[in-house]
Coordinates of C-alpha atoms in Angstrom, one line a residue:
X1 CA 106.6 124.0 97.2
X2 CA 103.3 122.8 95.7
X3 CA 102.1 122.7 92.0
X4 CA 99.4 125.0 90.9
X5 CA 98.2 126.6 87.7
X6 CA 99.9 129.9 87.9
X7 CA 97.8 132.7 86.4
X8 CA 95.2 130.3 85.1
X9 CA 97.3 129.2 82.2
X10 CA 95.5 125.8 81.9
X11 CA 98.7 123.9 82.9
X12 CA 98.0 120.4 84.3
X13 CA 100.0 118.0 86.1
X14 CA 101.7 115.4 83.8
X15 CA 104.6 113.8 85.7
X16 CA 106.9 114.1 88.7
X17 CA 109.6 116.7 88.2
X18 CA 113.1 115.4 88.1
X19 CA 115.7 116.3 90.6
X20 CA 117.6 119.5 89.8
X21 CA 114.8 121.0 87.6
X22 CA 113.8 123.8 90.0
X23 CA 116.8 126.1 90.5
X24 CA 115.5 129.6 90.9
X25 CA 112.5 131.7 92.1
X26 CA 110.1 133.0 89.5
X27 CA 110.3 136.4 91.2
X28 CA 113.9 136.8 92.6
X29 CA 114.3 137.6 96.3
X30 CA 117.6 139.0 97.5
X31 CA 117.3 137.2 100.8
X32 CA 117.4 133.9 99.0
X33 CA 120.9 132.9 98.0
X34 CA 120.2 129.5 96.2
X35 CA 117.4 127.1 95.4
X36 CA 118.2 123.4 95.4
X37 CA 116.1 120.6 94.6
X38 CA 117.8 117.3 95.6
X39 CA 114.9 115.0 95.1
X40 CA 112.3 114.4 92.6
X41 CA 108.7 115.8 93.3
X42 CA 106.3 113.4 95.1
X43 CA 102.6 113.0 95.0
X44 CA 100.4 114.5 92.4
X45 CA 97.9 112.8 90.1
X46 CA 97.1 113.4 86.4
X47 CA 93.9 114.8 85.3
X48 CA 91.5 111.9 84.6
X49 CA 91.2 110.8 81.0
X50 CA 88.2 109.2 79.4
X51 CA 89.9 105.7 79.3
X52 CA 90.8 106.0 83.0
X53 CA 87.2 107.2 83.8
X54 CA 85.8 104.0 82.2
X55 CA 88.2 101.8 83.9
X56 CA 87.6 103.5 87.3
X57 CA 83.8 103.3 87.0
X58 CA 83.9 99.6 85.8
X59 CA 86.1 98.6 88.7
X60 CA 83.8 100.5 91.1
X61 CA 80.7 98.8 89.8
X62 CA 82.5 95.4 90.4
X63 CA 84.0 95.8 94.0
X64 CA 81.2 98.5 95.0
X65 CA 83.8 100.3 97.2
X66 CA 84.1 97.2 99.4
X67 CA 87.1 94.9 99.9
X68 CA 85.8 91.3 99.8
X69 CA 88.1 89.4 97.4
X70 CA 91.8 89.8 96.7
X71 CA 91.0 91.7 93.4
X72 CA 88.9 94.3 95.4
X73 CA 91.8 94.9 97.8
X74 CA 94.4 95.5 95.1
X75 CA 92.1 97.8 93.0
X76 CA 91.0 99.9 96.0
X77 CA 94.7 100.7 96.8
X78 CA 95.7 101.3 93.3
X79 CA 92.9 103.8 92.7
X80 CA 93.4 105.6 95.9
X81 CA 97.2 105.9 95.9
X82 CA 98.7 107.0 92.7
X83 CA 102.3 106.5 93.9
X84 CA 101.8 102.8 94.2
X85 CA 102.7 100.7 91.1
X86 CA 101.8 97.2 92.1
X87 CA 99.7 95.6 95.0
X88 CA 99.6 92.0 96.0
X89 CA 96.9 90.7 98.4
X90 CA 97.8 87.6 100.2
X91 CA 94.8 85.9 101.9
X92 CA 94.9 83.5 104.9
X93 CA 98.3 85.0 106.0
X94 CA 99.3 86.7 109.1
X95 CA 102.9 87.9 110.2
X96 CA 104.3 86.6 113.5
X97 CA 106.8 88.6 115.2
X98 CA 109.7 86.9 116.9
X99 CA 113.1 88.1 118.4
X100 CA 116.2 86.2 117.6
X101 CA 119.5 87.5 119.0
X102 CA 118.1 90.9 119.8
X103 CA 116.7 91.3 116.2
X104 CA 113.0 91.4 115.3
X105 CA 112.1 88.7 112.7
X106 CA 108.7 88.2 111.0
X107 CA 107.6 84.9 109.9
X108 CA 104.8 84.4 107.5
X109 CA 102.1 82.2 108.6
X110 CA 100.2 81.5 105.4
X111 CA 97.6 79.1 107.1
X112 CA 95.8 81.8 109.2
X113 CA 92.2 82.2 108.3
X114 CA 91.0 85.8 108.7
X115 CA 94.5 87.2 108.1
X116 CA 95.1 89.3 105.1
X117 CA 98.6 90.9 104.1
X118 CA 98.7 93.7 101.5
X119 CA 102.2 94.1 99.8
X120 CA 102.8 97.4 98.1
X121 CA 105.5 98.3 95.5
X122 CA 106.0 102.0 94.9
X123 CA 106.2 103.5 91.4
X124 CA 109.9 104.3 90.7
X125 CA 109.4 106.2 87.5
X126 CA 111.2 109.8 87.9
X127 CA 112.3 108.9 91.4
X128 CA 115.8 109.1 92.4
X129 CA 115.5 108.3 96.0
X130 CA 115.0 104.6 95.8
X131 CA 117.1 101.4 95.2
X132 CA 115.5 100.2 92.0
X133 CA 116.2 96.5 92.9
X134 CA 114.6 97.1 96.5
X135 CA 111.7 99.4 96.1
X136 CA 110.5 100.0 99.6
X137 CA 107.3 101.9 100.3
X138 CA 107.6 104.5 103.1
X139 CA 106.0 103.5 106.5
X140 CA 103.8 106.7 106.4
X141 CA 102.2 105.5 103.1
X142 CA 101.9 101.8 104.3
X143 CA 100.1 103.3 107.4
X144 CA 97.8 105.5 105.2
X145 CA 96.9 102.4 103.1
X146 CA 96.1 100.4 106.2
X147 CA 93.8 103.2 107.4
X148 CA 92.1 103.5 104.1
X149 CA 91.4 99.9 103.7
X150 CA 89.9 99.6 107.3
X151 CA 87.1 101.8 106.0
X152 CA 86.2 99.5 103.2
X153 CA 86.6 95.9 104.6
X154 CA 85.0 93.7 107.2
X155 CA 85.9 94.7 110.8
X156 CA 86.7 90.9 111.4
X157 CA 89.6 90.9 109.0
X158 CA 93.1 91.1 110.6
X159 CA 94.8 93.4 108.1
X160 CA 98.6 94.1 107.7
X161 CA 100.3 96.2 105.0
X162 CA 103.9 95.4 104.5
X163 CA 106.9 95.8 102.1
X164 CA 107.9 92.8 100.1
X165 CA 110.6 90.5 101.5
X166 CA 113.6 90.8 99.3
X167 CA 115.6 87.6 99.3
X168 CA 119.2 87.8 97.8
X169 CA 121.0 85.4 95.7
X170 CA 124.7 85.2 95.8
X171 CA 126.9 83.3 93.3
X172 CA 130.4 82.1 93.7
X173 CA 132.3 80.7 90.7
X174 CA 135.4 80.7 88.5
X175 CA 135.2 82.1 84.9
X176 CA 137.5 82.2 81.9
X177 CA 136.9 85.2 79.8
X178 CA 137.6 85.2 76.0
X179 CA 139.7 88.3 76.5
X180 CA 142.1 89.1 79.4
X181 CA 140.2 92.2 80.5
X182 CA 139.1 90.7 83.6
X183 CA 138.2 93.7 85.6
X184 CA 136.1 95.1 82.8
X185 CA 134.2 91.9 82.1
X186 CA 133.7 91.1 85.8
X187 CA 131.8 94.4 86.3
X188 CA 129.8 94.0 83.2
X189 CA 128.9 90.3 84.2
X190 CA 127.7 91.3 87.7
X191 CA 125.5 94.1 86.2
X192 CA 123.9 91.6 83.8
X193 CA 123.2 89.1 86.5
X194 CA 121.5 91.9 88.5
X195 CA 119.4 92.7 85.5
X196 CA 118.6 89.0 84.9
X197 CA 117.5 88.4 88.4
X198 CA 115.5 91.6 88.6
X199 CA 114.3 92.6 85.1
X200 CA 111.4 94.6 86.5
X201 CA 114.0 97.2 88.0
X202 CA 115.4 98.1 84.6
X203 CA 112.5 97.6 82.2
X204 CA 109.1 99.1 83.1
X205 CA 107.4 96.5 80.8
X206 CA 108.4 93.6 83.2
X207 CA 106.1 92.6 86.0
X208 CA 107.4 91.9 89.6
X209 CA 107.3 88.4 90.4
X210 CA 106.5 87.2 93.9
X211 CA 107.5 83.7 95.2
X212 CA 108.6 81.1 92.9
X213 CA 112.1 79.4 92.6
X214 CA 115.2 79.6 90.5
X215 CA 117.5 76.8 89.6
X216 CA 121.4 77.0 89.5
X217 CA 121.3 75.5 86.0
X218 CA 119.3 78.6 84.7
X219 CA 121.9 81.0 86.1
X220 CA 124.8 78.9 84.7
X221 CA 123.2 78.8 81.3
X222 CA 122.7 82.6 81.3
X223 CA 126.2 83.3 82.2
X224 CA 127.6 80.8 79.7
X225 CA 125.6 82.5 76.9
X226 CA 127.4 85.8 77.5
X227 CA 129.4 86.6 74.4
X228 CA 132.6 87.4 76.5
X229 CA 132.6 84.2 78.6
X230 CA 134.5 81.2 77.6
X231 CA 133.5 78.8 80.3
X232 CA 132.6 78.4 84.0
X233 CA 133.8 76.1 86.7
X234 CA 132.9 75.3 90.5
X235 CA 129.7 77.3 90.5
X236 CA 127.9 77.7 93.9
X237 CA 124.7 79.5 94.8
X238 CA 123.5 80.8 98.1
X239 CA 120.3 82.3 99.3
X240 CA 120.3 85.1 101.8
X241 CA 117.1 85.8 103.8
X242 CA 117.1 88.7 106.3
X243 CA 120.7 88.4 106.8
X244 CA 120.8 84.6 107.2
X245 CA 122.9 82.9 104.3
X246 CA 122.1 79.3 103.3
X247 CA 124.7 76.6 102.2
X248 CA 125.3 75.9 98.5
X249 CA 122.0 74.8 96.9
X250 CA 120.9 73.7 93.6
X251 CA 117.7 75.7 93.7
X252 CA 116.5 78.6 95.7
X253 CA 112.8 78.7 96.7
X254 CA 111.0 81.7 98.1
X255 CA 110.3 81.5 101.9
X256 CA 107.0 83.2 101.6
X257 CA 104.3 84.5 99.1
X258 CA 105.5 88.1 99.5
X259 CA 109.2 87.3 98.6
X260 CA 111.0 88.7 95.6
X261 CA 114.4 87.4 94.4
X262 CA 117.2 90.0 93.8
X263 CA 120.8 89.9 93.3
X264 CA 123.2 90.8 96.1
X265 CA 124.5 94.3 96.0
X266 CA 127.9 94.5 94.0
X267 CA 129.4 96.9 96.6
X268 CA 128.6 94.7 99.6
X269 CA 131.9 93.7 101.0
X270 CA 130.6 90.5 102.8
X271 CA 128.0 89.1 100.4
X272 CA 128.9 90.4 96.9
X273 CA 129.2 87.8 94.0
X274 CA 132.6 86.0 94.4
X275 CA 134.1 85.8 91.0
X276 CA 137.6 84.1 90.4
X277 CA 139.4 84.3 87.0
X278 CA 140.7 81.4 85.2
X279 CA 143.7 81.5 83.0
X280 CA 144.3 77.9 82.5
X281 CA 142.1 74.8 82.0
X282 CA 142.5 73.9 85.5
X283 CA 139.6 74.2 87.9
X284 CA 140.1 76.7 90.7
X285 CA 137.4 76.4 93.5

């Protein structure tokens, strides 16, 4: 199904339609028993406003429809692909493919002149088919971005378009809650840890941060500030990169410029946050 102005009623595209909005035909058909819309709509572009026109023209005058600087790459992609929310251009970088134990692993060589890596983040608004903490762009869209950029950049550039690398942070600690409702507060605490590590997944005003580092003391302070937490003990922090788990560290550092920190999945039976409950002043590790 495609959107169009039925009977020229001057209806324009505003935003994607949420899942379940379309439930029947405008003109009923006895041969069609049921209409189901399991996913939100995809594609579409709003009618250009005056503000967007001035921004688009100003950007075009600056990059002249050619990708030279990192700023040029990012604006070219954002203008051509309305379904992309954020683009990060990483210069002097090339991904090296290696095979370890039968599994393909990509290593980022960030000292490779002539190599350019584009990292694309999809727009998750009104979308229900994405994990908000791990927004992956489909391979088809990544391929379209690569083909589009090759028409606007130097033929000597070795271009690669990828999804970000999501590096998980796992915590293991013992906690004493003010009240004895351990299961309720455990679920709430895990949710708040997820939101703290990836605020951009829950608040559209936050920007996605690539790279960087996070100290264990920052997470300890965040947990201790929860009004339902009495005290913590025996806190350990682990970094999981492409399934490889580190030992207990005091600070996690991103392994590449395209890495984004997220929390481990709460329903992961192997790598979920390990929270033990304290009922006495004794430390339980």
